[in-house]
JSON list of C-alpha atoms in Angstrom, two decimals:
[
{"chain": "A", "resi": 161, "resn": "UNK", "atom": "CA", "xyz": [-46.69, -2.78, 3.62]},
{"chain": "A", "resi": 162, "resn": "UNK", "atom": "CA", "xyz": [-48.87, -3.26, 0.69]},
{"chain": "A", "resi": 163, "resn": "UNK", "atom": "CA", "xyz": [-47.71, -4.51, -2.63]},
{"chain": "A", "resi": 164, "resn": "UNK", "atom": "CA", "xyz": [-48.20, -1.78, -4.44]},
{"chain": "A", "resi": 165, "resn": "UNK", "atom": "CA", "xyz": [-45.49, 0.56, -1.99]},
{"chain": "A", "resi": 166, "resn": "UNK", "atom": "CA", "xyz": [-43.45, -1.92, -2.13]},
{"chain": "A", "resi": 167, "resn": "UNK", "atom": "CA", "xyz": [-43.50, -2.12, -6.00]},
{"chain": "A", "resi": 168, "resn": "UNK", "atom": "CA", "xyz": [-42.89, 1.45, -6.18]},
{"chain": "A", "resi": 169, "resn": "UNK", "atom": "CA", "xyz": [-40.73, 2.05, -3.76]},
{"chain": "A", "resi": 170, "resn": "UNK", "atom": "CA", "xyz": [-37.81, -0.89, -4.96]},
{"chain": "A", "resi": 171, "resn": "UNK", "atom": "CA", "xyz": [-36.11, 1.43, -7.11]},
{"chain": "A", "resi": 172, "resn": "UNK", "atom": "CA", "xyz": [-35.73, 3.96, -4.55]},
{"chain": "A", "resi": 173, "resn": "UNK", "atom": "CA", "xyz": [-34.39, 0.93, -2.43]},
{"chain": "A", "resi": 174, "resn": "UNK", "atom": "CA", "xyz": [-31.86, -0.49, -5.10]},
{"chain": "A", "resi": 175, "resn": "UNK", "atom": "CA", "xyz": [-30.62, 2.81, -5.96]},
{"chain": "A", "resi": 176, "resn": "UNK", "atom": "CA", "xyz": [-29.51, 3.52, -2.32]},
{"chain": "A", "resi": 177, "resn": "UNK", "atom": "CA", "xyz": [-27.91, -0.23, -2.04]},
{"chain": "A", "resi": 178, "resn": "UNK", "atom": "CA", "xyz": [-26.15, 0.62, -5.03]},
{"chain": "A", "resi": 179, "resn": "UNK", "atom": "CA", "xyz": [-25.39, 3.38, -3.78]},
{"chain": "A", "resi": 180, "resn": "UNK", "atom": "CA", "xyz": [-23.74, 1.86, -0.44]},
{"chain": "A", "resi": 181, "resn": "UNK", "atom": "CA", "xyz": [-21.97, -0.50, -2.83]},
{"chain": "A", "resi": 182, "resn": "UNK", "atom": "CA", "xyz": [-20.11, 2.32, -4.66]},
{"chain": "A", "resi": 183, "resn": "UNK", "atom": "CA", "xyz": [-17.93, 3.62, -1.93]},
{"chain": "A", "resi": 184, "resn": "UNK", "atom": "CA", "xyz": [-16.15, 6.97, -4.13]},
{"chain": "A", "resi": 185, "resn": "UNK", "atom": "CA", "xyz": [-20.26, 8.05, -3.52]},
{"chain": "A", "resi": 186, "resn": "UNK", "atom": "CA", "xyz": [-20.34, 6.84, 0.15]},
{"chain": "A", "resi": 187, "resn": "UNK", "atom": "CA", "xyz": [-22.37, 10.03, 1.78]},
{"chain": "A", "resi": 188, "resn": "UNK", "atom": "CA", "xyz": [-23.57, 9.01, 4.94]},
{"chain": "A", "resi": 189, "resn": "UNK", "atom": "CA", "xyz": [-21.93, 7.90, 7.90]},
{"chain": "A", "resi": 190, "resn": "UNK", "atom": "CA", "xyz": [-23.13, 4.46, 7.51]},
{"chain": "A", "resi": 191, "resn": "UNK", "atom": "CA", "xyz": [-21.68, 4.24, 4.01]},
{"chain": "A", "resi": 192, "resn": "UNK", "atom": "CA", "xyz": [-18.96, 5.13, 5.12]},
{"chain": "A", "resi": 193, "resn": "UNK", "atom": "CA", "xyz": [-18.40, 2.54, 7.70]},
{"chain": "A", "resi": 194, "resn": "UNK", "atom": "CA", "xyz": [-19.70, 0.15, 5.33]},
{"chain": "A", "resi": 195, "resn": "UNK", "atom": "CA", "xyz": [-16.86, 1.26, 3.15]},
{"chain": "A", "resi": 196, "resn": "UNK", "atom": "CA", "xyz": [-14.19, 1.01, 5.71]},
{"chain": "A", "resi": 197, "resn": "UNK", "atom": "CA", "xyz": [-15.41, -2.22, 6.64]},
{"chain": "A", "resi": 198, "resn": "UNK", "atom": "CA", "xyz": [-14.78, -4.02, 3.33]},
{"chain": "A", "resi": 199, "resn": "UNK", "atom": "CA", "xyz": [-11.71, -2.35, 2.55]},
{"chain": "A", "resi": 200, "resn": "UNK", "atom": "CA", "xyz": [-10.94, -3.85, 6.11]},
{"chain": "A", "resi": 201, "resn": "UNK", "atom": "CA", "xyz": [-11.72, -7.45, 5.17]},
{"chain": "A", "resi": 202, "resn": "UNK", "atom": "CA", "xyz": [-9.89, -7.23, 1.50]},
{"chain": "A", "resi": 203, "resn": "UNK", "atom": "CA", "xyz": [-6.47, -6.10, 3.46]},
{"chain": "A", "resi": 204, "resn": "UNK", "atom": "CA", "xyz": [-6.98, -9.14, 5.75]},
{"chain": "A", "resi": 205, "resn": "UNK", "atom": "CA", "xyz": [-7.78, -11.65, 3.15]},
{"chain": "A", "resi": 206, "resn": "UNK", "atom": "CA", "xyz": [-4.99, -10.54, 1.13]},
{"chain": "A", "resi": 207, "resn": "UNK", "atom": "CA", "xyz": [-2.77, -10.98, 4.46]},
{"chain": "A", "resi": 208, "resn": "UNK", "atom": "CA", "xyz": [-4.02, -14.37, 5.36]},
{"chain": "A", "resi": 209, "resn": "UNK", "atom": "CA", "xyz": [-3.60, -15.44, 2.05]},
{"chain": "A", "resi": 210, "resn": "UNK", "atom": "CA", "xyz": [0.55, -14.20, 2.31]},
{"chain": "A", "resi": 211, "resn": "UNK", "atom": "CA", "xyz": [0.75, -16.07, 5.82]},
{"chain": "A", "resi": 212, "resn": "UNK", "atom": "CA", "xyz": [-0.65, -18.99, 4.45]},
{"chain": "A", "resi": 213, "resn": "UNK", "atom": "CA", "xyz": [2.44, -19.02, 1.54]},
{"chain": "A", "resi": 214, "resn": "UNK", "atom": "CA", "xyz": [4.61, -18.07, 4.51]},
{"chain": "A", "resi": 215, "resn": "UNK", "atom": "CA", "xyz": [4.00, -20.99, 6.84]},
{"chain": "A", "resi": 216, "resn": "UNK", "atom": "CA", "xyz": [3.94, -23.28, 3.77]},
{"chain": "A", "resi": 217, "resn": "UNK", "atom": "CA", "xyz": [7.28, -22.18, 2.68]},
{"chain": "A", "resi": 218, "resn": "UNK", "atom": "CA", "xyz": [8.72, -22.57, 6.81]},
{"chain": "A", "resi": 219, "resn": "UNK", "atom": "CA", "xyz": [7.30, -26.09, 6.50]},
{"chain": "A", "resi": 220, "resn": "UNK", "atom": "CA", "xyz": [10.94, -27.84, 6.64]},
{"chain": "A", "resi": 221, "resn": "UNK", "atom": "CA", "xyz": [11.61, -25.11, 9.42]},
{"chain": "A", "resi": 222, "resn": "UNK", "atom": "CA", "xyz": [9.37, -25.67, 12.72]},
{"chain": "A", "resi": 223, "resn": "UNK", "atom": "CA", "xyz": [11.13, -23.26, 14.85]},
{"chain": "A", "resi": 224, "resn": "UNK", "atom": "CA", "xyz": [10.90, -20.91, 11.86]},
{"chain": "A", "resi": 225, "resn": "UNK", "atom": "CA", "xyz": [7.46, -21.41, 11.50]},
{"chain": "A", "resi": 226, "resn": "UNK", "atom": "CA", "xyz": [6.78, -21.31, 15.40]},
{"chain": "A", "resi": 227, "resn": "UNK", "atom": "CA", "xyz": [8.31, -17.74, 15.74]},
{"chain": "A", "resi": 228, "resn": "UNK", "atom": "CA", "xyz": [6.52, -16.34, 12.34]},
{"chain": "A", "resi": 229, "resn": "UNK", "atom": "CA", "xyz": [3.27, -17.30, 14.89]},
{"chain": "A", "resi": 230, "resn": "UNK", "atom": "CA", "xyz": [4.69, -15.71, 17.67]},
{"chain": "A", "resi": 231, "resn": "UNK", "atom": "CA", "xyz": [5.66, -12.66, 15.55]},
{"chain": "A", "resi": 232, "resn": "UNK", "atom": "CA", "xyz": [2.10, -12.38, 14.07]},
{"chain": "A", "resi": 233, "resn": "UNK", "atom": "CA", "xyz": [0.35, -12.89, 17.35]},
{"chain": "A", "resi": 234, "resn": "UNK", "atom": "CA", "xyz": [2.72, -9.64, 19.02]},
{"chain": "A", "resi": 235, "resn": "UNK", "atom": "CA", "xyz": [1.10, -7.73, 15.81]},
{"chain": "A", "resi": 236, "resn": "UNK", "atom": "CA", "xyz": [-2.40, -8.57, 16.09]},
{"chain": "A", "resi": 237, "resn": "UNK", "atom": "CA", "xyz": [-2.10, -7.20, 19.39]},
{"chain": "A", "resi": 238, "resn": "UNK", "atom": "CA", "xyz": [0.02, -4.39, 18.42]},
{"chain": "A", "resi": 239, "resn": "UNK", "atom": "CA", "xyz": [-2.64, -3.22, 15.53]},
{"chain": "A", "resi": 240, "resn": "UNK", "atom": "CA", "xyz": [-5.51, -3.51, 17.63]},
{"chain": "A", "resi": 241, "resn": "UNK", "atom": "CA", "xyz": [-3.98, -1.77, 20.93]},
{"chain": "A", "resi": 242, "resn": "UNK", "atom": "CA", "xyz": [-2.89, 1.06, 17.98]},
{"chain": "A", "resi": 243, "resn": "UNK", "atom": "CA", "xyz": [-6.39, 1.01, 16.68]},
{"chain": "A", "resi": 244, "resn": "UNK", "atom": "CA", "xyz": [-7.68, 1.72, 19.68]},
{"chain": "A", "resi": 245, "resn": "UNK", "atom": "CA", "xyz": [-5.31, 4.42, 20.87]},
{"chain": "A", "resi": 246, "resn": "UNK", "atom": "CA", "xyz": [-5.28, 5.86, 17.76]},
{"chain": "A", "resi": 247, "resn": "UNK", "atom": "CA", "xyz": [-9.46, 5.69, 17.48]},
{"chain": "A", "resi": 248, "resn": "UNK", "atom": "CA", "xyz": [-10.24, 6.44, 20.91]},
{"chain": "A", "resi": 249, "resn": "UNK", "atom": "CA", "xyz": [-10.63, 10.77, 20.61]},
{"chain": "A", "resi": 250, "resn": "UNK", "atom": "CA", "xyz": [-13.98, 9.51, 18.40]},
{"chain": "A", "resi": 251, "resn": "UNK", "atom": "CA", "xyz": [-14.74, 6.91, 21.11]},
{"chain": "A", "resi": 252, "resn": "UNK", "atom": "CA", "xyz": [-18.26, 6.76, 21.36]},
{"chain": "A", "resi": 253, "resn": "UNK", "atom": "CA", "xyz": [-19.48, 8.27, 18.24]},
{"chain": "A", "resi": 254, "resn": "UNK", "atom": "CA", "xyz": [-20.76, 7.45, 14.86]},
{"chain": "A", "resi": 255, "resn": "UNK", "atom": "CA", "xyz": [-17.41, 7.88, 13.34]},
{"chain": "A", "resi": 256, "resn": "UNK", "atom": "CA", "xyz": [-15.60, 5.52, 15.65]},
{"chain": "A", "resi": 257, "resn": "UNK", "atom": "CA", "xyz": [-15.85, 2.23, 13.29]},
{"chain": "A", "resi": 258, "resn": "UNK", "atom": "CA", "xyz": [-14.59, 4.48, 10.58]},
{"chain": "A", "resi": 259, "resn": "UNK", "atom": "CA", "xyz": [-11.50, 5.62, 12.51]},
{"chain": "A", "resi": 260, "resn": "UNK", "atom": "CA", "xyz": [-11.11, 2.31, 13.69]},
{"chain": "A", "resi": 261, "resn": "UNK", "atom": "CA", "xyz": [-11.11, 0.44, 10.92]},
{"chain": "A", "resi": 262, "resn": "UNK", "atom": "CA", "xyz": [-9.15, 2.60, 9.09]},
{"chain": "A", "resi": 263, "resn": "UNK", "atom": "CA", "xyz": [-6.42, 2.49, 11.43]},
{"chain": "A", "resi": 264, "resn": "UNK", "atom": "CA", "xyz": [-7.16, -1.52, 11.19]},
{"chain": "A", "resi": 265, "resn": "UNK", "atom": "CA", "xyz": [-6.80, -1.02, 7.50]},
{"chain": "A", "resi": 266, "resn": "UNK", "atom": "CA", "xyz": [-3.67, 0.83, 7.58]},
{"chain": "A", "resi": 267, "resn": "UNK", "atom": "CA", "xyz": [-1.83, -1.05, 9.85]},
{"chain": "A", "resi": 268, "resn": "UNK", "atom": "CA", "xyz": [-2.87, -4.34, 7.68]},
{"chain": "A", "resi": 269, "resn": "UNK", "atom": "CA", "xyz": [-1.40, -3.38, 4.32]},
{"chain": "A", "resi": 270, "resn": "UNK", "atom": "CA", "xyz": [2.05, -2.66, 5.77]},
{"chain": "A", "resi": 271, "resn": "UNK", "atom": "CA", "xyz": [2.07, -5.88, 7.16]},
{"chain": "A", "resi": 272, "resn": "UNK", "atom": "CA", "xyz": [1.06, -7.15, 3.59]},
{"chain": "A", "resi": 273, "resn": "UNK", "atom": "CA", "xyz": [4.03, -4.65, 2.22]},
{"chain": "A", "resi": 274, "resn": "UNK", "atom": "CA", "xyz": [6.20, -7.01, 4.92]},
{"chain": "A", "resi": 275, "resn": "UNK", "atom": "CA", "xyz": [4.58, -10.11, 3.98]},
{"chain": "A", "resi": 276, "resn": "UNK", "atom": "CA", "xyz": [5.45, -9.43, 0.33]},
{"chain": "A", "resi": 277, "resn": "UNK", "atom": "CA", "xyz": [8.91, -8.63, 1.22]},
{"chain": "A", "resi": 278, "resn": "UNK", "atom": "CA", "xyz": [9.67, -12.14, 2.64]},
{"chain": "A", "resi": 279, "resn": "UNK", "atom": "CA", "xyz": [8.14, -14.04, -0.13]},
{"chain": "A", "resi": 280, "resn": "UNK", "atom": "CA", "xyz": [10.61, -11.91, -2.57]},
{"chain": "A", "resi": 281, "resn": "UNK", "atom": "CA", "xyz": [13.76, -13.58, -0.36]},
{"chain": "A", "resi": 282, "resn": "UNK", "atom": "CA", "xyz": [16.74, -14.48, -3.03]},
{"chain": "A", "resi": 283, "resn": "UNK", "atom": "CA", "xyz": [18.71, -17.57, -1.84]},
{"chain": "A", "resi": 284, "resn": "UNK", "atom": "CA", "xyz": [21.17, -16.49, -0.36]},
{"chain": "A", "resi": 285, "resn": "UNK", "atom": "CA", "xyz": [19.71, -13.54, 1.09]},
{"chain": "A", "resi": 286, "resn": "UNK", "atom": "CA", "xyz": [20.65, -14.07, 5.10]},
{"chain": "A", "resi": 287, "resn": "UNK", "atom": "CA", "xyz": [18.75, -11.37, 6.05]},
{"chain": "A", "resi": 288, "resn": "UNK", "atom": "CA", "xyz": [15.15, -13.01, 4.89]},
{"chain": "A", "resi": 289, "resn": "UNK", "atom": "CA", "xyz": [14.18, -15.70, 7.23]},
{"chain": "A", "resi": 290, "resn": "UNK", "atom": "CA", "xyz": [11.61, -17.11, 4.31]},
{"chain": "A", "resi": 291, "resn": "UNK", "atom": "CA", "xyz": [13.29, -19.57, 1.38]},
{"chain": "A", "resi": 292, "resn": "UNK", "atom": "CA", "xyz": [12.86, -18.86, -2.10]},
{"chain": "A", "resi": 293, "resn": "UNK", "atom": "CA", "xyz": [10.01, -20.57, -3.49]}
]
């Protein structure tokens, strides 16, 4: 490509990355999944992040600590089975990684909504198995 197209056509080219980057203007399908894809990884950063407080407050309770793994293992494989069933009528087609990760998305946040729950526990609370901080 010469220099000159080039030079002429970058703000054609920046103005479609920024428009991939503003997902309330995400058109095509691509976009789209592009979207759904970082809304994906936000909901599991901010869940990682919650475990990680978790495990650090079950740190004077192993077997605590050993069935909060257990429990999050039985989700990961409940939320992607879901994803799956819930995805698979698009299976196939350009709208699958959209379905998909929305479902991923979904099912992410209420386990952040759980996550939050437990690190709210009042002492005292025998209910929550996560001390106060």
């Amino acid at each position: 490509m010469s220099p000159r197209l080039l030079l002429a056509l970058t703000p054609l080219l920046l103005a479609t990355v920024a428009q991939a980057d503003d997902c309330t203007n995400a058109i095509t399908q691509g976009e789209m999944n592009q979207c759904a894809a970082q809304q994906y990884k936000a909901a599991d950063k901010e869940l990682n992040d919650l475990y990680k407080q978790i495990t650090t407050r079950l740190t004077d309770d192993p077997k605590a600590k050993q069935l909060l793994v257990k429990a999050q293992r039985a989700w990961i494989g409940f939320r992607d089975a879901e994803c799956e069933f819930s995805a698979s009528g698009v299976e196939g087609g350009s709208v699958y990684p959209l379905i998909y990760t929305d479902c991923m998305t979904a099912q992410t946040k209420a386990r952040v909504e759980a996550f939050k729950t437990y690190l709210k526990c009042k002492e005292g609370d025998l209910s929550c198995p996560v001390p106060e901080a």
